[in-house]
CSV table of N, CA, C and O in Angstrom, one decimal:
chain,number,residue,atom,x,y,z
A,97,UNK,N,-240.9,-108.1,-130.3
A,97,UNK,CA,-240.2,-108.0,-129.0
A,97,UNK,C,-240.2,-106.6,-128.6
A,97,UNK,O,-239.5,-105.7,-129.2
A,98,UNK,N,-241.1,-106.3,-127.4
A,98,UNK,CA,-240.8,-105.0,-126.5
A,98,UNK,C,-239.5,-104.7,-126.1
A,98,UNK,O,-238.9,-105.5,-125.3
A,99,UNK,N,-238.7,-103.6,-126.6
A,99,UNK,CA,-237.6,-103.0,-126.0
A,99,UNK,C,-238.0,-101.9,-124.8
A,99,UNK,O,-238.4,-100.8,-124.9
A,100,UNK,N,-237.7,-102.7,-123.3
A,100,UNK,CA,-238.1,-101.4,-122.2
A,100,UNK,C,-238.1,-99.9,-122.6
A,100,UNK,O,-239.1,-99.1,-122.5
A,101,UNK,N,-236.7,-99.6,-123.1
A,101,UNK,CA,-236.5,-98.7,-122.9
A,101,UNK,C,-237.3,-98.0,-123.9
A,101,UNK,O,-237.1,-96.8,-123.7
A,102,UNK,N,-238.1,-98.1,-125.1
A,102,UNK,CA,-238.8,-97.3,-126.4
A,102,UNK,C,-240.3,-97.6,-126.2
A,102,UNK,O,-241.2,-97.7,-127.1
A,103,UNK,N,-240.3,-97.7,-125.1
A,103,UNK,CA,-242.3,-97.6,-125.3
A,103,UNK,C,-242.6,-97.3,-126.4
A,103,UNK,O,-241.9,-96.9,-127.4
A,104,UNK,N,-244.3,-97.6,-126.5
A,104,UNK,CA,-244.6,-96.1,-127.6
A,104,UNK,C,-245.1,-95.1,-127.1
A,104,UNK,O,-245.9,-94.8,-126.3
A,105,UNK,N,-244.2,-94.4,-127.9
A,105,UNK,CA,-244.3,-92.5,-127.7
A,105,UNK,C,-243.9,-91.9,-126.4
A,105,UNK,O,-244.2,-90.7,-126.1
A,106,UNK,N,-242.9,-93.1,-125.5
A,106,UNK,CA,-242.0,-92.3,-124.5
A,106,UNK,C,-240.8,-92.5,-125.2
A,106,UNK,O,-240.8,-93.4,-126.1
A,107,UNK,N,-239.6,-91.6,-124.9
A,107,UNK,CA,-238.3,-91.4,-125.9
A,107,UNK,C,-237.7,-92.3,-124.3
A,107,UNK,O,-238.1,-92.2,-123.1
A,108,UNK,N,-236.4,-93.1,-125.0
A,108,UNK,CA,-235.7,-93.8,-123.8
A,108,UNK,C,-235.1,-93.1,-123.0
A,108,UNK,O,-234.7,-92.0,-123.5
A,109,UNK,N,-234.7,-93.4,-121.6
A,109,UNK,CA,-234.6,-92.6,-120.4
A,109,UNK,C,-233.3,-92.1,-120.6
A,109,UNK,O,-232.4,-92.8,-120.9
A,110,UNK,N,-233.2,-90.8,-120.4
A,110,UNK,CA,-231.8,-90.0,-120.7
A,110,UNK,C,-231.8,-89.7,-122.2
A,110,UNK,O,-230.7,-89.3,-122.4
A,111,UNK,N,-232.6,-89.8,-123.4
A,111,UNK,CA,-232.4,-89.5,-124.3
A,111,UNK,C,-232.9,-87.8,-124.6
A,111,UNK,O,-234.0,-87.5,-124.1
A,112,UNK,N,-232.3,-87.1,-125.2
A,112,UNK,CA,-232.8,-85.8,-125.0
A,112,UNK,C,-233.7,-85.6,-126.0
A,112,UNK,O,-233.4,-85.8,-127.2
A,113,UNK,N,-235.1,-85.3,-125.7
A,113,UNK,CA,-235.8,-85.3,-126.8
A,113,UNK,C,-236.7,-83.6,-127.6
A,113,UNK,O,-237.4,-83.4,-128.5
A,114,UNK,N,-235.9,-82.7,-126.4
A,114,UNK,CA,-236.5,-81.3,-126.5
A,114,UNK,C,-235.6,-80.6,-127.0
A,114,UNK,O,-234.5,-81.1,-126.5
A,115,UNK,N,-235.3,-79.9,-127.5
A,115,UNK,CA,-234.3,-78.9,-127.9
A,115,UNK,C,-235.1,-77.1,-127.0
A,115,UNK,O,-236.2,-76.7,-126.8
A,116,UNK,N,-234.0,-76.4,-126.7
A,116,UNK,CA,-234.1,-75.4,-126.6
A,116,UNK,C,-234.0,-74.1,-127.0
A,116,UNK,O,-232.9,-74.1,-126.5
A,117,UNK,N,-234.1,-73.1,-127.4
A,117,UNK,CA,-233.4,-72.1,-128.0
A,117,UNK,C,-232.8,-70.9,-126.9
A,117,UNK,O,-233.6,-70.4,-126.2
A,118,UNK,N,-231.7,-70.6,-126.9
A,118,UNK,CA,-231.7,-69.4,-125.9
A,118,UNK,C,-230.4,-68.4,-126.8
A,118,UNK,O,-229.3,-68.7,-127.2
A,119,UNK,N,-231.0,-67.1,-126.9
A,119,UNK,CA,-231.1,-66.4,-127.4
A,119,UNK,C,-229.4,-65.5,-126.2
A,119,UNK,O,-229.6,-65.7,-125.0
A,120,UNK,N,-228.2,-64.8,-126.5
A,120,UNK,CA,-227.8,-64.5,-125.7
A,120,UNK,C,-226.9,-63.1,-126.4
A,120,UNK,O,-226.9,-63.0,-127.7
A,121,UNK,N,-226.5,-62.5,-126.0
A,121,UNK,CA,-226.2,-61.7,-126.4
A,121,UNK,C,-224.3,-61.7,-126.6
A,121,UNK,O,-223.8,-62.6,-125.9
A,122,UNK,N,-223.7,-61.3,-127.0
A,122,UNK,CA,-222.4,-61.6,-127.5
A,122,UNK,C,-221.4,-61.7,-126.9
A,122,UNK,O,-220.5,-62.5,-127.2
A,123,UNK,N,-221.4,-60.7,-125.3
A,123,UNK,CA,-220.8,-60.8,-124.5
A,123,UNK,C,-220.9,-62.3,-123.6
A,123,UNK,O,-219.9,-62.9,-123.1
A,124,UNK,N,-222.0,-62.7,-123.5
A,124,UNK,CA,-222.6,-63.3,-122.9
A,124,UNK,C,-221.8,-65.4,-123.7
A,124,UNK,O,-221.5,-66.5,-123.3
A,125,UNK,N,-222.0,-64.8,-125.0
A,125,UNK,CA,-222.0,-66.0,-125.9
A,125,UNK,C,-220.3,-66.1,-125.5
A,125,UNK,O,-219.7,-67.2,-125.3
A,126,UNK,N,-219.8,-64.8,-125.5
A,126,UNK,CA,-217.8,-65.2,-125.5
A,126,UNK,C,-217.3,-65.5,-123.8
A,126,UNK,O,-216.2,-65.9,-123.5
A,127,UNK,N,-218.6,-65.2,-122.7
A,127,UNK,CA,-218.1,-66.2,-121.7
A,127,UNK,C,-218.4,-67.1,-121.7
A,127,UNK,O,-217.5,-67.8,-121.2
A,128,UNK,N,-219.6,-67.9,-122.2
A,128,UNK,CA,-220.0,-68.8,-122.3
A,128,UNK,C,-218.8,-70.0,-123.1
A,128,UNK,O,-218.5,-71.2,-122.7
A,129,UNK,N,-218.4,-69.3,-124.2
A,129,UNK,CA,-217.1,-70.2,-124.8
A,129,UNK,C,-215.7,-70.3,-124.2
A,129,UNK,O,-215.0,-71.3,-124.3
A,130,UNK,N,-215.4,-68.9,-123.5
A,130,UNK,CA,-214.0,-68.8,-122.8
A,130,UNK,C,-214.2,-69.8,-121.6
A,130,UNK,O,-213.2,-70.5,-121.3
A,131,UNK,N,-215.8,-70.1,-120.5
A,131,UNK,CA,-215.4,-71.0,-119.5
A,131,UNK,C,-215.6,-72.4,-120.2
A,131,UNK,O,-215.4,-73.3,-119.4
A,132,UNK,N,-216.2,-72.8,-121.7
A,132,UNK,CA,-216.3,-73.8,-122.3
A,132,UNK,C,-214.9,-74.5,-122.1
A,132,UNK,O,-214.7,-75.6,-121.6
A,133,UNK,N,-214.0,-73.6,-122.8
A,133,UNK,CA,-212.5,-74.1,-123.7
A,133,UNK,C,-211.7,-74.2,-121.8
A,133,UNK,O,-211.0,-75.0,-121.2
A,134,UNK,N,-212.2,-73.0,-121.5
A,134,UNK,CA,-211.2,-73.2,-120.3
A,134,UNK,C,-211.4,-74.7,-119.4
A,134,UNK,O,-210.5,-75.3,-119.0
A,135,UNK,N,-212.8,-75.1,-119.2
A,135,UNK,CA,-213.3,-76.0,-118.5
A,135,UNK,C,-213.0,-77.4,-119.6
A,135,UNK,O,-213.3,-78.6,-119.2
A,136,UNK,N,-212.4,-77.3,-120.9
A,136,UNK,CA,-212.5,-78.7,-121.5
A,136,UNK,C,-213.8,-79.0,-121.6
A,136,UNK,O,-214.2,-79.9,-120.8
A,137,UNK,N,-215.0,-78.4,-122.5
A,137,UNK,CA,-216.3,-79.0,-122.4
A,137,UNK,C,-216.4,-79.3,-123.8
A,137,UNK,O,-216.2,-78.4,-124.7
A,138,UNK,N,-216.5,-80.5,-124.2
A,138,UNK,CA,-216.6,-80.9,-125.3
A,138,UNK,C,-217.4,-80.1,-126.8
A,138,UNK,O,-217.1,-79.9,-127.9
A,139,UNK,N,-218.6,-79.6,-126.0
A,139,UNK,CA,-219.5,-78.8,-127.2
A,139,UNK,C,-220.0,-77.6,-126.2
A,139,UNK,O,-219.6,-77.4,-125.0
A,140,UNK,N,-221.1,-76.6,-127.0
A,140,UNK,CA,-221.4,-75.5,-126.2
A,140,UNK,C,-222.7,-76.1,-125.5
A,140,UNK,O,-223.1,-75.6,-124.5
A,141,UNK,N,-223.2,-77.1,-125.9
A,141,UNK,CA,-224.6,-77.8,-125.0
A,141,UNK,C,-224.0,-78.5,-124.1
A,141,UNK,O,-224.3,-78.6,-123.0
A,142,UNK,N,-223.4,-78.7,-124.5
A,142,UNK,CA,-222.4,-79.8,-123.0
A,142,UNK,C,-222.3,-78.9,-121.5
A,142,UNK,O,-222.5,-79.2,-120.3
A,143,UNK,N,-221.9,-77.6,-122.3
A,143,UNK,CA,-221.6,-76.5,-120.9
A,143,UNK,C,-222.5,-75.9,-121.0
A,143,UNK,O,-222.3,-74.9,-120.2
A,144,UNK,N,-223.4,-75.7,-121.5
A,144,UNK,CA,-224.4,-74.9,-120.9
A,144,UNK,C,-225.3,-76.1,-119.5
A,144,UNK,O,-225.4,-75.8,-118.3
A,145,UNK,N,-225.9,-77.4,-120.1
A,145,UNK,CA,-225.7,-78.3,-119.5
A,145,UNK,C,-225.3,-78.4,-118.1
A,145,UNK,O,-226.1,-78.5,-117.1
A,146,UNK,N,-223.8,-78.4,-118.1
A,146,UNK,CA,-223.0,-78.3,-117.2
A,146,UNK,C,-223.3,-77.3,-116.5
A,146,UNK,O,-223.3,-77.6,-115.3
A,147,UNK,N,-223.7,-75.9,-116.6
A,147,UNK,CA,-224.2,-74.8,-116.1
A,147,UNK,C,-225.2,-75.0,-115.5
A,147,UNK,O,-225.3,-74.8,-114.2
A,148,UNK,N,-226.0,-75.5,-116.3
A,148,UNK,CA,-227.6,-75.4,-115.5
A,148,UNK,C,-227.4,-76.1,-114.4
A,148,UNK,O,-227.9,-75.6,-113.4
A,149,UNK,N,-226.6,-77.5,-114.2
A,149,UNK,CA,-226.3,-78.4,-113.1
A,149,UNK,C,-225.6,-77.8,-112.2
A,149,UNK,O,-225.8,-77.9,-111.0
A,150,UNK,N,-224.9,-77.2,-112.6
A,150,UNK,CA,-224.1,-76.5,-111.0
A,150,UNK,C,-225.1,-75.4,-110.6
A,150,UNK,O,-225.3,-75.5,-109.4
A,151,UNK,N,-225.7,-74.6,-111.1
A,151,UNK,CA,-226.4,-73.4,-110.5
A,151,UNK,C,-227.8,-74.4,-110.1
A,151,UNK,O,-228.7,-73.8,-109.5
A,152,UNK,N,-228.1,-75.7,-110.3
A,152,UNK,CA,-228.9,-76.7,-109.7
A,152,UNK,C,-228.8,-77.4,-108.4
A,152,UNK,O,-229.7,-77.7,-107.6
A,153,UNK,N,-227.5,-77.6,-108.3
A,153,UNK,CA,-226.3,-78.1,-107.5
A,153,UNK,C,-225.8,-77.1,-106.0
A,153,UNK,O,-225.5,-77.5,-104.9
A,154,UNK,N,-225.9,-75.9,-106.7
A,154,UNK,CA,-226.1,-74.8,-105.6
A,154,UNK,C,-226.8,-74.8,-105.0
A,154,UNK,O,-226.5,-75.0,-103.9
A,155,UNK,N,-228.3,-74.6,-105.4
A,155,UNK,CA,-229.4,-75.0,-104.9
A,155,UNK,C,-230.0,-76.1,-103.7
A,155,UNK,O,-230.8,-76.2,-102.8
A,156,UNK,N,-228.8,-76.9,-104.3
A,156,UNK,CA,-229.3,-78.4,-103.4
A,156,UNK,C,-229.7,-79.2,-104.0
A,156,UNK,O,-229.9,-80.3,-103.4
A,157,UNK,N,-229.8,-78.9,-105.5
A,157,UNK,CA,-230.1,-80.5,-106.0
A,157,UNK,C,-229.8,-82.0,-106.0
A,157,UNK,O,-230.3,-83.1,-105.8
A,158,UNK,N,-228.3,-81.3,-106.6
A,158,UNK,CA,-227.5,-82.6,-106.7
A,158,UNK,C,-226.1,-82.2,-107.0
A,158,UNK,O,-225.9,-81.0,-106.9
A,159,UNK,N,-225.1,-83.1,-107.3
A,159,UNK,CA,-223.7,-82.7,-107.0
A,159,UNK,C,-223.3,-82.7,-108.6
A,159,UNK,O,-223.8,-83.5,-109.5
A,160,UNK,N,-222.3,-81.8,-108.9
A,160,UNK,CA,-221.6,-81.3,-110.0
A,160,UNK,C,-220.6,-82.6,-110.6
A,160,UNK,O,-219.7,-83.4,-110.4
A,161,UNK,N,-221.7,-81.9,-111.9
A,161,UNK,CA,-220.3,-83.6,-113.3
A,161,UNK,C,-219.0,-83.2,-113.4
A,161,UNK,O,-218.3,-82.2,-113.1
A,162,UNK,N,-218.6,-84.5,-113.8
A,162,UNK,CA,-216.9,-84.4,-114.1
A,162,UNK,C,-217.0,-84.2,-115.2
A,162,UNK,O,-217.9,-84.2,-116.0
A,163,UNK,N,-215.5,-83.8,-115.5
A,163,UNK,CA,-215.6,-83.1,-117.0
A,163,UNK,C,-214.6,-84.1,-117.9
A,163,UNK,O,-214.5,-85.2,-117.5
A,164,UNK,N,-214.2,-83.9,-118.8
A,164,UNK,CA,-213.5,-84.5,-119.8
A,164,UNK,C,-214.6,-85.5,-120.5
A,164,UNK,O,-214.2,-86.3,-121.4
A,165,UNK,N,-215.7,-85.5,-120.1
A,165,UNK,CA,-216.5,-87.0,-121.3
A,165,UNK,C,-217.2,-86.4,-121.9
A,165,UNK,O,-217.7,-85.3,-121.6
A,166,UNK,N,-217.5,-87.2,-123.0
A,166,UNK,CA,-218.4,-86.4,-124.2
A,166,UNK,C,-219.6,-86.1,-124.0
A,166,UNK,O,-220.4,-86.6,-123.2
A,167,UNK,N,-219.8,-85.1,-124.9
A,167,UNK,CA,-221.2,-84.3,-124.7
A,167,UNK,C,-222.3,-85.0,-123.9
A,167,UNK,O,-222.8,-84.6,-122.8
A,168,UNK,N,-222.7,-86.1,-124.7
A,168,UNK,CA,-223.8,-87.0,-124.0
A,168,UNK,C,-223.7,-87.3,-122.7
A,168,UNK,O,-224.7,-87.5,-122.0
A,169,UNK,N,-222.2,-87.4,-122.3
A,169,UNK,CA,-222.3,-87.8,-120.8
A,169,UNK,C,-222.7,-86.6,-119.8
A,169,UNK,O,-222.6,-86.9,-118.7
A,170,UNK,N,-223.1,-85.0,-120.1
A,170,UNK,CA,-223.6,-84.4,-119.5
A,170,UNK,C,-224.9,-84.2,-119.5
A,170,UNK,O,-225.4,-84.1,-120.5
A,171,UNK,N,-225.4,-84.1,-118.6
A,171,UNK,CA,-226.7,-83.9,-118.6
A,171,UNK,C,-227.5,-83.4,-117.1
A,171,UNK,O,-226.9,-83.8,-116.1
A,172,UNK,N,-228.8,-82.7,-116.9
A,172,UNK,CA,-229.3,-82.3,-116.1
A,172,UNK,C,-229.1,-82.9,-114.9
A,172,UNK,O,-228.5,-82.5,-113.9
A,173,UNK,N,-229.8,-84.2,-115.4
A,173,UNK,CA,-230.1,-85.3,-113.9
A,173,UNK,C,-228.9,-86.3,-114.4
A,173,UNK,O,-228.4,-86.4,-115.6
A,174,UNK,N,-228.7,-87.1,-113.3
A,174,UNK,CA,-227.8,-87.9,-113.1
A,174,UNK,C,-228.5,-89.6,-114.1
A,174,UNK,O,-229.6,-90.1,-113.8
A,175,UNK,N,-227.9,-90.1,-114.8
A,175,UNK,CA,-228.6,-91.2,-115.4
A,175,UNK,C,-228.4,-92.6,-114.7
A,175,UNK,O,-227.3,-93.3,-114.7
A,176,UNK,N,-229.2,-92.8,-114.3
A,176,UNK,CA,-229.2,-94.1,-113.8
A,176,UNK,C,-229.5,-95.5,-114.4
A,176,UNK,O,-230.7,-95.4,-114.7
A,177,UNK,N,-229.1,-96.4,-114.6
A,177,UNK,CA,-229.6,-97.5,-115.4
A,177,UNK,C,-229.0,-99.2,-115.4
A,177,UNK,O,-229.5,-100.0,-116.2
């Protein structure tokens, strides 16, 4: 039995399958946690996450997540399903 969503060798839609590394410097790392804790972001990927989407969101992409749900519930693009 085919599960749509696990092809072979596509990862299911919304699952994060890349990691990134970003390198930041210390100042940088203690705003990054002060607007975490201030904002209620569950983990530091959550708000960084959260980051990329609003400065995406500025842009014109798309409109800014709500906060309080767990990590997984942030993400780049909006999940649809």
């Amino acid at each position: 039995m085919n599960d749509p969503k696990t092809t072979a060798g596509t990862p299911e839609i919304g699952k994060r399958a890349e990691r990134l590394q970003v390198m930041l410097a210390e100042e940088e790392l203690t705003a990054l946690d002060d607007w975490r804790f201030n904002a209620r972001m569950p983990s530091r990927s959550a708000a960084v996450r959260e980051l990329i989407r609003r400065g995406l969101a500025a842009e014109g992409y798309f409109t800014q997540a709500t906060q309080n749900d767990q990590s997984s519930s942030f993400g780049i693009f909006d999940r649809k399903g």
